[in-house]
C-alpha cells in the first residue's frame, strides 16, 4: 500500500475561530462547534451561512429537522434554517455529560464516566429513564474493512482506512504537513469534513473512488 | 458500505453508542437499521433494539448472508441479557457457521461466547468450556479478550475454583481497560464482586462462620468430610455421594454433621428428618430403617456409630467433619440464586436454567412473591421476574453445577 496524497478539495479558514471541537453534517451544511459558537458552513463554498452564540463544548444532535446543542446545564433546540433557538430544555446536571444524540424519538445523553445514560423527552427535557451502563451489550462488529480514522503524529496527519480484523492500513490519505485532523465527519457520499484541531479550519477531502 | 456506516460501526466497537447514533439515527436502509439496533442495545433500550435488528434482518437481501447472520447474533445476545432463553440456539449456531464460512472471525468468535454463556447459565460447564475458541485469546481484540476471560471466570466460579476465577477476572479487567469501555469495566467489576463476599457458611465443631469462595475451595481440598447443603452431597477428597433426591437421608446426615464430634439424640433426629415433634414407636422404627439406608449410601465416607442415646458420624478417610450451608437458609434458594444476577427473568428461562418444569417454577415464584422476595413486571407472556435485592445474598454455590471431581 502506497500512501496517496489526500485530495483536499476545499480548505476553509474560519474567521475568529481558534479551535474546532466537533463537526456535524445535517445533510446540507456542516455545523462546526467552536466552543463559544455553533457555525453552519456551506461545504461547497466554505461560506458561514449562520451562526449561533451558544457554548458548545460537547454534543450536537440532529433529528432530521432540528439541531440540539448541549450547552452547560441546558439543551438548545435550534432551527437550522435560521439558526434561531426555538426552545431550551434542561440538560441532566448530575454528572459529566460525555455527549448527546437524537435517536428513536428520544434524546440520549451519555455520562460514560458515571456509567449512566439518560433518555430525555426532546420536547421537555424530562428524564424518561436513566439506564445504568454497567454491561456491554453486543460486541457484534460491523466493519467490513471500511474503517476510516484520522491520525495526528509528529506534525503529520492522515486519514486512513484500516482492515478491522488485522489492523492493516489499506488506504492512507496524507494531509499536507502541519495540517491536523480533528473531528472527522463524512456526508456518506465520498466527502470527509475534517476540523482543523487547534486551527480554525474546515477541510473537505474527497475520498478516492 | 459507506463511510457513515463505517464511522458508526467504529464508534459502537469503542462502546460509544451516542456518536454512532449521531451518524445513523436518520437512516432506514438495512445497514443503518442494524447499527441503530446495536446502538439501542448499548444504550439499554433492549426492546427497541430487537425490533430494529429484526427489521434490519428482513431488509437485507438474500445474498447478504453475513449481514443477516450478524443480526441473528446481535438478537441472540440481547435475548441472553434479557434472560429470554427460549430463543433458538440452533439459529445462533447456524449464524456462527455462516460467519465462519465467510471468515468473519470476530463475529464468529463472539457467537461462540454467546453459546458458551448460555451453556454456563444452564449449568452445562463442560459444554461451555469446549465451546470456547481454542485460539489463543491474546490475538483477539481487547473487547473479545475481556469477554473470553469473563466466560472463563464464570466457569471457574461455578466449579468453585476461586484462584483461577480471580486470575481470569484480572485478565478480563486488563483487557477491558485496554478497550477503554466503561460499561465493560463495570460489568467485570460487578461479576468479580462475588469473590469478595461470603458465598456460604460453615459449621464445624459446634461453631459457625461465613466463607469466601477461596475458603470453600480450600475446604474442599482439605482433609474434611463435607456435608454440603448447597448441593445436597456428602463428600471428601476421595469420593462424593449425592443425596439430592433423598431429602430424609440428607436431613439426617446434616443433623449428624452439625453435631460432630458429638452425637445426636434419637428424638432430635426424628424431629429433624421427619419434621414432627411427637416421636412414637413407628417413628423410631422408621429412623432405624433410614439410618440403615444412610449407612449404605455413605459407605467409604463415614460410619454411623450408635451411642447410648442416639448416633454419631465417624469419618472414615477424613480427619474432621463440616457442614457447608447457603448464606441464607430458605426454600427456593436455587431460584433466588439465578435471579440474584439482577436481570429480569422469564419463568420459562428460570425453568430451563434450573432443569425443572415451568409449573414448579411458577409455584415457587408465587411463594417467593407472597414473601416479598421477588417482584413481577408486566403481564402474560411478557411477564418478567426480578429479585428484591437483599444485601449480601451471594449465589454461586447454589447454581446448578454438575460437579467434576478433579
CSV table of C-alpha atoms in Angstrom, one decimal, chain B:
chain,number,residue,atom,x,y,z
B,1,UNK,CA,-20.5,0.2,2.7
B,2,UNK,CA,-20.4,3.9,3.1
B,3,UNK,CA,-18.2,6.0,5.4
B,4,UNK,CA,-21.1,7.0,7.7
B,5,UNK,CA,-21.8,3.3,8.4
B,6,UNK,CA,-18.1,2.6,8.9
B,7,UNK,CA,-17.7,5.5,11.3
B,8,UNK,CA,-20.8,4.5,13.3
B,9,UNK,CA,-19.6,0.9,13.4
B,10,UNK,CA,-16.3,2.1,14.7
B,11,UNK,CA,-18.0,4.1,17.5
B,12,UNK,CA,-20.0,1.1,18.5
B,13,UNK,CA,-16.9,-1.0,18.8
B,14,UNK,CA,-15.4,1.6,21.0
B,15,UNK,CA,-18.5,1.4,23.2
B,16,UNK,CA,-19.7,4.9,22.2
B,17,UNK,CA,-23.3,4.5,21.1
B,18,UNK,CA,-24.0,8.3,21.3
B,19,UNK,CA,-21.5,9.1,18.5
B,20,UNK,CA,-22.8,6.1,16.5
B,21,UNK,CA,-26.4,7.3,16.7
B,22,UNK,CA,-25.4,10.8,15.5
B,23,UNK,CA,-24.3,9.2,12.3
B,24,UNK,CA,-27.1,6.7,11.6
B,25,UNK,CA,-30.2,7.9,13.6
B,26,UNK,CA,-31.9,9.1,10.4
B,27,UNK,CA,-31.2,6.1,8.2
B,28,UNK,CA,-33.7,3.4,7.3
B,29,UNK,CA,-31.5,1.3,5.0
B,30,UNK,CA,-30.6,-2.2,6.2
B,31,UNK,CA,-27.1,-1.3,7.5
B,32,UNK,CA,-28.5,1.8,9.2
B,33,UNK,CA,-31.3,-0.2,10.9
B,34,UNK,CA,-28.8,-2.8,12.1
B,35,UNK,CA,-26.5,-0.2,13.6
B,36,UNK,CA,-29.4,1.7,15.2
B,37,UNK,CA,-30.3,-1.6,16.7
B,38,UNK,CA,-26.9,-2.2,18.2
B,39,UNK,CA,-26.7,1.4,19.4
B,40,UNK,CA,-30.1,1.0,21.2
B,41,UNK,CA,-28.8,-2.2,22.8
B,42,UNK,CA,-25.7,-0.4,24.1
B,43,UNK,CA,-27.9,2.4,25.3
B,44,UNK,CA,-30.1,-0.1,27.2
B,45,UNK,CA,-33.3,0.0,25.3
B,46,UNK,CA,-33.3,-3.7,24.5
B,47,UNK,CA,-36.9,-3.9,23.3
B,48,UNK,CA,-36.4,-1.3,20.6
B,49,UNK,CA,-33.0,-2.8,19.8
B,50,UNK,CA,-34.7,-6.1,19.0
B,51,UNK,CA,-37.3,-4.5,16.7
B,52,UNK,CA,-34.6,-2.7,14.8
B,53,UNK,CA,-32.4,-5.7,14.3
B,54,UNK,CA,-35.4,-7.7,13.2
B,55,UNK,CA,-36.3,-5.1,10.6
B,56,UNK,CA,-32.7,-5.0,9.5
B,57,UNK,CA,-32.5,-8.8,9.0
B,58,UNK,CA,-35.6,-8.5,6.8
B,59,UNK,CA,-34.2,-5.6,4.9
B,60,UNK,CA,-31.1,-7.4,3.9
B,61,UNK,CA,-31.3,-9.2,0.5
B,62,UNK,CA,-31.0,-13.0,0.2
B,63,UNK,CA,-27.4,-12.7,-0.9
B,64,UNK,CA,-26.3,-10.7,2.2
B,65,UNK,CA,-25.9,-13.7,4.4
B,66,UNK,CA,-23.1,-12.3,6.5
B,67,UNK,CA,-25.1,-9.2,7.4
B,68,UNK,CA,-28.1,-11.4,8.2
B,69,UNK,CA,-26.1,-13.7,10.4
B,70,UNK,CA,-24.7,-10.7,12.3
B,71,UNK,CA,-28.3,-9.5,13.0
B,72,UNK,CA,-29.1,-13.0,14.3
B,73,UNK,CA,-26.0,-12.9,16.6
B,74,UNK,CA,-26.9,-9.5,17.9
B,75,UNK,CA,-30.5,-10.5,18.6
B,76,UNK,CA,-29.3,-13.6,20.4
B,77,UNK,CA,-27.1,-11.5,22.6
B,78,UNK,CA,-30.0,-9.2,23.5
B,79,UNK,CA,-32.1,-12.2,24.3
B,80,UNK,CA,-29.4,-13.7,26.5
B,81,UNK,CA,-29.0,-10.5,28.6
B,82,UNK,CA,-32.9,-10.2,28.7
B,83,UNK,CA,-32.9,-13.7,30.1
B,84,UNK,CA,-35.2,-14.9,27.4
B,85,UNK,CA,-33.7,-18.3,27.0
B,86,UNK,CA,-36.2,-19.8,24.7
B,87,UNK,CA,-34.8,-18.3,21.5
B,88,UNK,CA,-33.3,-20.8,19.1
B,89,UNK,CA,-29.8,-21.8,20.0
B,90,UNK,CA,-30.0,-23.5,16.6
B,91,UNK,CA,-30.3,-20.2,14.8
B,92,UNK,CA,-27.3,-18.9,16.6
B,93,UNK,CA,-25.3,-21.9,15.8
B,94,UNK,CA,-26.2,-21.7,12.1
B,95,UNK,CA,-25.3,-18.0,12.1
B,96,UNK,CA,-22.0,-18.8,13.6
B,97,UNK,CA,-21.2,-21.3,10.9
B,98,UNK,CA,-22.2,-18.8,8.2
B,99,UNK,CA,-19.8,-16.3,9.8
B,100,UNK,CA,-17.0,-18.9,10.0
B,101,UNK,CA,-17.5,-19.9,6.4
B,102,UNK,CA,-17.2,-16.3,5.3
B,103,UNK,CA,-14.2,-15.7,7.6
B,104,UNK,CA,-15.9,-13.1,9.7
B,105,UNK,CA,-13.8,-14.3,12.6
B,106,UNK,CA,-14.5,-11.6,15.1
B,107,UNK,CA,-18.3,-12.1,14.9
B,108,UNK,CA,-17.9,-15.9,14.7
B,109,UNK,CA,-15.9,-15.8,17.9
B,110,UNK,CA,-18.5,-13.5,19.5
B,111,UNK,CA,-21.2,-16.0,18.6
B,112,UNK,CA,-19.2,-18.7,20.3
B,113,UNK,CA,-19.0,-16.7,23.5
B,114,UNK,CA,-22.8,-16.3,23.5
B,115,UNK,CA,-23.3,-20.0,23.1
B,116,UNK,CA,-20.8,-20.6,25.9
B,117,UNK,CA,-22.7,-18.1,28.1
B,118,UNK,CA,-26.0,-19.8,27.5
B,119,UNK,CA,-24.5,-23.1,28.4
B,120,UNK,CA,-22.9,-21.6,31.5
B,121,UNK,CA,-26.3,-20.2,32.6
B,122,UNK,CA,-27.9,-23.5,32.3
B,123,UNK,CA,-25.1,-25.2,34.3
B,124,UNK,CA,-23.5,-27.2,31.4
B,125,UNK,CA,-20.0,-26.3,32.4
B,126,UNK,CA,-18.1,-28.8,30.3
B,127,UNK,CA,-20.0,-27.9,27.2
B,128,UNK,CA,-19.4,-24.2,27.8
B,129,UNK,CA,-15.7,-24.9,28.2
B,130,UNK,CA,-15.5,-26.8,24.9
B,131,UNK,CA,-17.4,-24.0,23.1
B,132,UNK,CA,-14.7,-21.5,23.9
B,133,UNK,CA,-12.4,-20.8,20.9
B,134,UNK,CA,-9.2,-22.8,21.0
B,135,UNK,CA,-7.2,-19.9,19.5
B,136,UNK,CA,-5.0,-18.0,21.9
B,137,UNK,CA,-7.2,-15.1,23.1
B,138,UNK,CA,-4.1,-12.9,23.0
B,139,UNK,CA,-4.7,-12.4,19.3
B,140,UNK,CA,-8.3,-11.2,19.8
B,141,UNK,CA,-9.3,-7.5,20.0
B,142,UNK,CA,-9.4,-6.3,23.7
B,143,UNK,CA,-13.2,-6.4,23.9
B,144,UNK,CA,-13.3,-10.1,22.8
B,145,UNK,CA,-10.5,-10.9,25.2
B,146,UNK,CA,-12.4,-9.4,28.1
B,147,UNK,CA,-15.5,-11.4,27.1
B,148,UNK,CA,-13.4,-14.6,26.8
B,149,UNK,CA,-11.9,-14.2,30.3
B,150,UNK,CA,-15.4,-13.4,31.7
B,151,UNK,CA,-16.7,-16.7,30.5
B,152,UNK,CA,-13.5,-18.5,31.8
B,153,UNK,CA,-14.1,-16.8,35.2
B,154,UNK,CA,-17.7,-17.8,35.2
B,155,UNK,CA,-16.9,-21.4,34.6
B,156,UNK,CA,-14.2,-21.4,37.3
B,157,UNK,CA,-16.6,-19.8,39.8
B,158,UNK,CA,-19.3,-22.4,39.2
B,159,UNK,CA,-16.6,-25.1,39.7
B,160,UNK,CA,-15.6,-23.4,42.9
B,161,UNK,CA,-12.1,-22.7,41.6
B,162,UNK,CA,-11.7,-19.3,43.2
B,163,UNK,CA,-8.0,-18.9,42.4
B,164,UNK,CA,-8.4,-19.4,38.6
B,165,UNK,CA,-11.5,-17.3,38.6
B,166,UNK,CA,-9.6,-14.5,40.3
B,167,UNK,CA,-6.8,-14.7,37.6
B,168,UNK,CA,-9.3,-14.7,34.8
B,169,UNK,CA,-11.1,-11.6,36.2
B,170,UNK,CA,-7.7,-9.9,36.5
B,171,UNK,CA,-7.0,-10.6,32.8
B,172,UNK,CA,-10.6,-9.5,31.9
B,173,UNK,CA,-10.0,-6.2,33.7
B,174,UNK,CA,-6.8,-5.6,31.9
B,175,UNK,CA,-8.4,-6.2,28.5
B,176,UNK,CA,-11.4,-4.0,29.4
B,177,UNK,CA,-9.0,-1.2,30.4
B,178,UNK,CA,-7.3,-1.5,27.0
B,179,UNK,CA,-10.7,-1.5,25.3
B,180,UNK,CA,-11.5,1.7,27.3
B,181,UNK,CA,-15.2,0.9,27.5
B,182,UNK,CA,-16.6,1.9,30.9
B,183,UNK,CA,-19.7,-0.3,30.6
B,184,UNK,CA,-17.5,-3.4,30.1
B,185,UNK,CA,-15.3,-2.5,33.1
B,186,UNK,CA,-18.5,-2.1,35.2
B,187,UNK,CA,-19.7,-5.5,34.1
B,188,UNK,CA,-16.5,-7.2,35.1
B,189,UNK,CA,-16.3,-5.3,38.4
B,190,UNK,CA,-19.8,-6.4,39.3
B,191,UNK,CA,-19.1,-10.0,38.3
B,192,UNK,CA,-15.9,-10.1,40.3
B,193,UNK,CA,-17.5,-8.7,43.4
B,194,UNK,CA,-18.8,-12.2,44.2
B,195,UNK,CA,-15.2,-13.2,45.0
B,196,UNK,CA,-15.0,-10.8,47.9
B,197,UNK,CA,-18.4,-11.6,49.5
B,198,UNK,CA,-19.2,-14.7,51.6
B,199,UNK,CA,-20.8,-17.4,49.5
B,200,UNK,CA,-21.5,-19.9,52.2
B,201,UNK,CA,-21.5,-20.6,55.9
B,202,UNK,CA,-19.6,-23.5,57.6
B,203,UNK,CA,-20.5,-25.3,60.8
B,204,UNK,CA,-17.7,-27.3,62.4
B,205,UNK,CA,-17.2,-28.5,65.9
B,206,UNK,CA,-20.3,-26.5,67.0
B,207,UNK,CA,-19.3,-23.1,65.7
B,208,UNK,CA,-20.4,-21.3,62.6
B,209,UNK,CA,-18.7,-18.8,60.3
B,210,UNK,CA,-19.1,-17.3,56.8
B,211,UNK,CA,-16.8,-18.5,54.0
B,212,UNK,CA,-15.5,-16.8,50.9
B,213,UNK,CA,-15.2,-18.8,47.6
B,214,UNK,CA,-11.5,-19.2,48.2
B,215,UNK,CA,-12.2,-20.7,51.6
B,216,UNK,CA,-14.8,-23.0,50.1
B,217,UNK,CA,-12.2,-24.1,47.6
B,218,UNK,CA,-9.6,-24.7,50.4
B,219,UNK,CA,-12.1,-26.6,52.5
B,220,UNK,CA,-12.9,-28.9,49.6
B,221,UNK,CA,-9.2,-29.6,49.1
B,222,UNK,CA,-8.7,-30.2,52.8
B,223,UNK,CA,-8.9,-33.4,54.7
B,224,UNK,CA,-12.5,-32.8,55.7
B,225,UNK,CA,-15.8,-34.7,55.3
B,226,UNK,CA,-18.2,-32.1,54.0
B,227,UNK,CA,-22.0,-32.3,54.2
B,228,UNK,CA,-22.9,-29.8,51.6
B,229,UNK,CA,-26.4,-28.3,52.0
B,230,UNK,CA,-25.9,-26.1,48.8
B,231,UNK,CA,-25.8,-29.1,46.5
B,232,UNK,CA,-27.1,-31.8,48.8
B,233,UNK,CA,-24.0,-34.0,48.6
B,234,UNK,CA,-21.6,-35.6,51.1
B,235,UNK,CA,-18.0,-35.7,50.1
B,236,UNK,CA,-14.4,-35.9,51.0
B,237,UNK,CA,-11.4,-35.7,48.7
B,238,UNK,CA,-11.8,-39.4,47.6
B,239,UNK,CA,-15.4,-39.6,46.7
B,240,UNK,CA,-18.8,-37.9,46.6
B,241,UNK,CA,-22.3,-39.1,47.2
B,242,UNK,CA,-25.3,-37.2,46.0
B,243,UNK,CA,-28.4,-37.2,48.3
B,244,UNK,CA,-30.2,-34.6,46.1
B,245,UNK,CA,-33.2,-36.9,45.7
B,246,UNK,CA,-33.2,-38.3,49.3
B,247,UNK,CA,-34.3,-35.4,51.5
B,248,UNK,CA,-34.8,-37.5,54.6
B,249,UNK,CA,-31.3,-39.0,54.3
B,250,UNK,CA,-29.8,-35.6,53.8
B,251,UNK,CA,-31.5,-34.2,56.8
B,252,UNK,CA,-30.1,-37.0,58.9
B,253,UNK,CA,-26.6,-36.5,57.5
B,254,UNK,CA,-26.9,-32.8,58.1
B,255,UNK,CA,-28.0,-33.2,61.7
B,256,UNK,CA,-25.2,-35.6,62.5
B,257,UNK,CA,-22.6,-33.4,60.8
B,258,UNK,CA,-23.8,-30.2,62.7
B,259,UNK,CA,-23.3,-32.1,66.0
B,260,UNK,CA,-19.9,-33.6,65.2
B,261,UNK,CA,-17.8,-34.7,67.1
B,262,UNK,CA,-20.8,-35.1,69.4
B,263,UNK,CA,-23.8,-37.4,68.9
B,264,UNK,CA,-27.4,-36.6,68.2
B,265,UNK,CA,-30.3,-38.0,70.3
B,266,UNK,CA,-32.8,-40.2,68.6
B,267,UNK,CA,-35.8,-37.9,69.2
B,268,UNK,CA,-33.8,-35.0,67.8
B,269,UNK,CA,-33.0,-37.0,64.6
B,270,UNK,CA,-36.7,-37.8,64.3
B,271,UNK,CA,-37.6,-34.1,64.6
B,272,UNK,CA,-35.1,-33.1,62.0
B,273,UNK,CA,-35.7,-35.8,59.5
B,274,UNK,CA,-39.5,-36.4,59.8
B,275,UNK,CA,-40.4,-32.8,60.8
B,276,UNK,CA,-42.5,-33.9,63.7
B,277,UNK,CA,-42.4,-33.1,67.4
B,278,UNK,CA,-44.1,-36.3,68.5
B,279,UNK,CA,-42.0,-39.4,68.3
B,280,UNK,CA,-43.8,-42.7,68.7
B,281,UNK,CA,-42.6,-46.3,68.2
B,282,UNK,CA,-43.4,-46.2,64.5
B,283,UNK,CA,-41.1,-43.2,64.1
B,284,UNK,CA,-38.3,-45.0,65.9
B,285,UNK,CA,-38.7,-48.0,63.6
B,286,UNK,CA,-38.6,-45.6,60.6
B,287,UNK,CA,-35.5,-43.9,62.0
B,288,UNK,CA,-33.7,-47.3,62.2
B,289,UNK,CA,-34.6,-48.0,58.6
B,290,UNK,CA,-33.4,-44.6,57.3
B,291,UNK,CA,-30.2,-44.8,59.3
B,292,UNK,CA,-29.6,-48.2,57.7
B,293,UNK,CA,-30.1,-46.6,54.3
B,294,UNK,CA,-27.8,-43.7,55.1
B,295,UNK,CA,-25.1,-46.2,56.2
B,296,UNK,CA,-25.3,-47.9,52.8
B,297,UNK,CA,-25.1,-44.5,51.0
B,298,UNK,CA,-22.1,-43.3,53.0
B,299,UNK,CA,-20.1,-46.4,52.8
B,300,UNK,CA,-16.4,-45.5,52.4
B,301,UNK,CA,-17.1,-41.9,53.5
B,302,UNK,CA,-18.3,-42.3,57.1
B,303,UNK,CA,-19.7,-44.7,59.6
B,304,UNK,CA,-22.8,-44.1,61.7
B,305,UNK,CA,-21.9,-45.2,65.2
B,306,UNK,CA,-24.7,-45.8,67.6
B,307,UNK,CA,-24.3,-44.2,71.0
B,308,UNK,CA,-26.2,-44.7,74.3
B,309,UNK,CA,-28.8,-42.1,73.3
B,310,UNK,CA,-28.5,-41.8,69.5
B,311,UNK,CA,-26.0,-41.8,66.7
B,312,UNK,CA,-22.8,-40.0,65.7
B,313,UNK,CA,-20.8,-39.6,62.5
B,314,UNK,CA,-17.3,-41.1,62.2
B,315,UNK,CA,-15.4,-40.0,59.1
B,316,UNK,CA,-13.5,-42.9,57.5
B,317,UNK,CA,-10.9,-41.1,55.5
B,318,UNK,CA,-11.1,-37.5,56.6
B,319,UNK,CA,-9.8,-36.0,59.8
B,320,UNK,CA,-12.8,-33.8,60.6
B,321,UNK,CA,-16.4,-33.0,59.6
B,322,UNK,CA,-18.0,-29.7,58.4
B,323,UNK,CA,-21.4,-28.7,57.2
B,324,UNK,CA,-21.5,-26.2,54.3
B,325,UNK,CA,-24.6,-24.1,54.1
B,326,UNK,CA,-26.1,-21.4,51.9
B,327,UNK,CA,-25.6,-17.9,53.2
B,328,UNK,CA,-29.4,-17.6,53.7
B,329,UNK,CA,-31.4,-20.7,54.5
B,330,UNK,CA,-34.7,-20.8,52.8
B,331,UNK,CA,-36.6,-22.9,50.3
B,332,UNK,CA,-36.1,-22.0,46.6
B,333,UNK,CA,-32.6,-20.7,47.1
B,334,UNK,CA,-31.6,-22.1,43.7
B,335,UNK,CA,-34.2,-19.8,42.1
B,336,UNK,CA,-33.1,-16.8,44.1
B,337,UNK,CA,-29.5,-17.6,43.1
B,338,UNK,CA,-30.4,-17.3,39.4
B,339,UNK,CA,-32.4,-14.1,40.0
B,340,UNK,CA,-29.6,-12.6,42.0
B,341,UNK,CA,-27.8,-11.6,38.8
B,342,UNK,CA,-30.2,-8.6,38.9
B,343,UNK,CA,-31.6,-9.4,35.5
B,344,UNK,CA,-35.3,-9.7,34.6
B,345,UNK,CA,-36.1,-13.3,34.0
B,346,UNK,CA,-39.0,-15.0,32.3
B,347,UNK,CA,-40.4,-18.0,34.2
B,348,UNK,CA,-39.6,-20.3,31.2
B,349,UNK,CA,-36.0,-19.2,31.3
B,350,UNK,CA,-35.8,-19.9,35.0
B,351,UNK,CA,-37.3,-23.4,34.4
B,352,UNK,CA,-34.8,-24.0,31.7
B,353,UNK,CA,-31.8,-22.9,33.8
B,354,UNK,CA,-32.9,-25.0,36.7
B,355,UNK,CA,-33.9,-28.0,34.7
B,356,UNK,CA,-37.4,-28.2,36.2
B,357,UNK,CA,-40.9,-27.8,34.9
B,358,UNK,CA,-42.4,-24.4,34.4
B,359,UNK,CA,-45.2,-25.3,36.7
B,360,UNK,CA,-42.8,-26.0,39.5
B,361,UNK,CA,-41.0,-22.7,38.9
B,362,UNK,CA,-44.4,-20.8,38.8
B,363,UNK,CA,-45.4,-22.3,42.2
B,364,UNK,CA,-42.1,-21.3,43.7
B,365,UNK,CA,-42.3,-17.8,42.2
B,366,UNK,CA,-45.8,-17.3,43.7
B,367,UNK,CA,-44.5,-18.4,47.2
B,368,UNK,CA,-41.5,-16.0,46.9
B,369,UNK,CA,-43.7,-13.2,45.7
B,370,UNK,CA,-46.0,-13.7,48.7
B,371,UNK,CA,-42.9,-13.5,50.9
B,372,UNK,CA,-41.8,-10.2,49.2
B,373,UNK,CA,-38.6,-11.8,47.9
B,374,UNK,CA,-39.3,-11.4,44.2
B,375,UNK,CA,-41.4,-9.0,42.2
B,376,UNK,CA,-43.1,-9.4,38.8
B,377,UNK,CA,-43.2,-6.9,36.0
B,378,UNK,CA,-45.5,-7.0,33.0
B,379,UNK,CA,-48.3,-9.3,32.1
B,380,UNK,CA,-48.8,-12.6,30.2
B,381,UNK,CA,-46.0,-13.7,28.0
B,382,UNK,CA,-44.1,-10.6,28.6
B,383,UNK,CA,-44.1,-11.1,32.4
B,384,UNK,CA,-40.6,-10.9,34.0
B,385,UNK,CA,-39.3,-11.6,37.5
B,386,UNK,CA,-36.7,-9.9,39.5
B,387,UNK,CA,-35.2,-10.4,42.9
B,388,UNK,CA,-35.9,-7.8,45.6
B,389,UNK,CA,-32.3,-7.1,46.5
B,390,UNK,CA,-31.1,-8.3,49.9
B,391,UNK,CA,-27.7,-7.1,50.7
B,392,UNK,CA,-25.2,-9.9,50.8
B,393,UNK,CA,-27.1,-12.6,49.1
B,394,UNK,CA,-24.4,-14.2,47.1
B,395,UNK,CA,-25.1,-17.1,45.0
B,396,UNK,CA,-22.5,-19.0,43.1
B,397,UNK,CA,-22.7,-22.2,45.1
B,398,UNK,CA,-26.4,-22.5,44.7
B,399,UNK,CA,-26.4,-22.5,41.0
B,400,UNK,CA,-26.9,-25.9,39.3
B,401,UNK,CA,-23.4,-27.2,38.5
B,402,UNK,CA,-22.5,-30.8,37.8
B,403,UNK,CA,-19.5,-31.4,40.0
B,404,UNK,CA,-16.4,-32.5,38.2
B,405,UNK,CA,-14.2,-34.1,40.8
B,406,UNK,CA,-10.7,-33.0,39.8
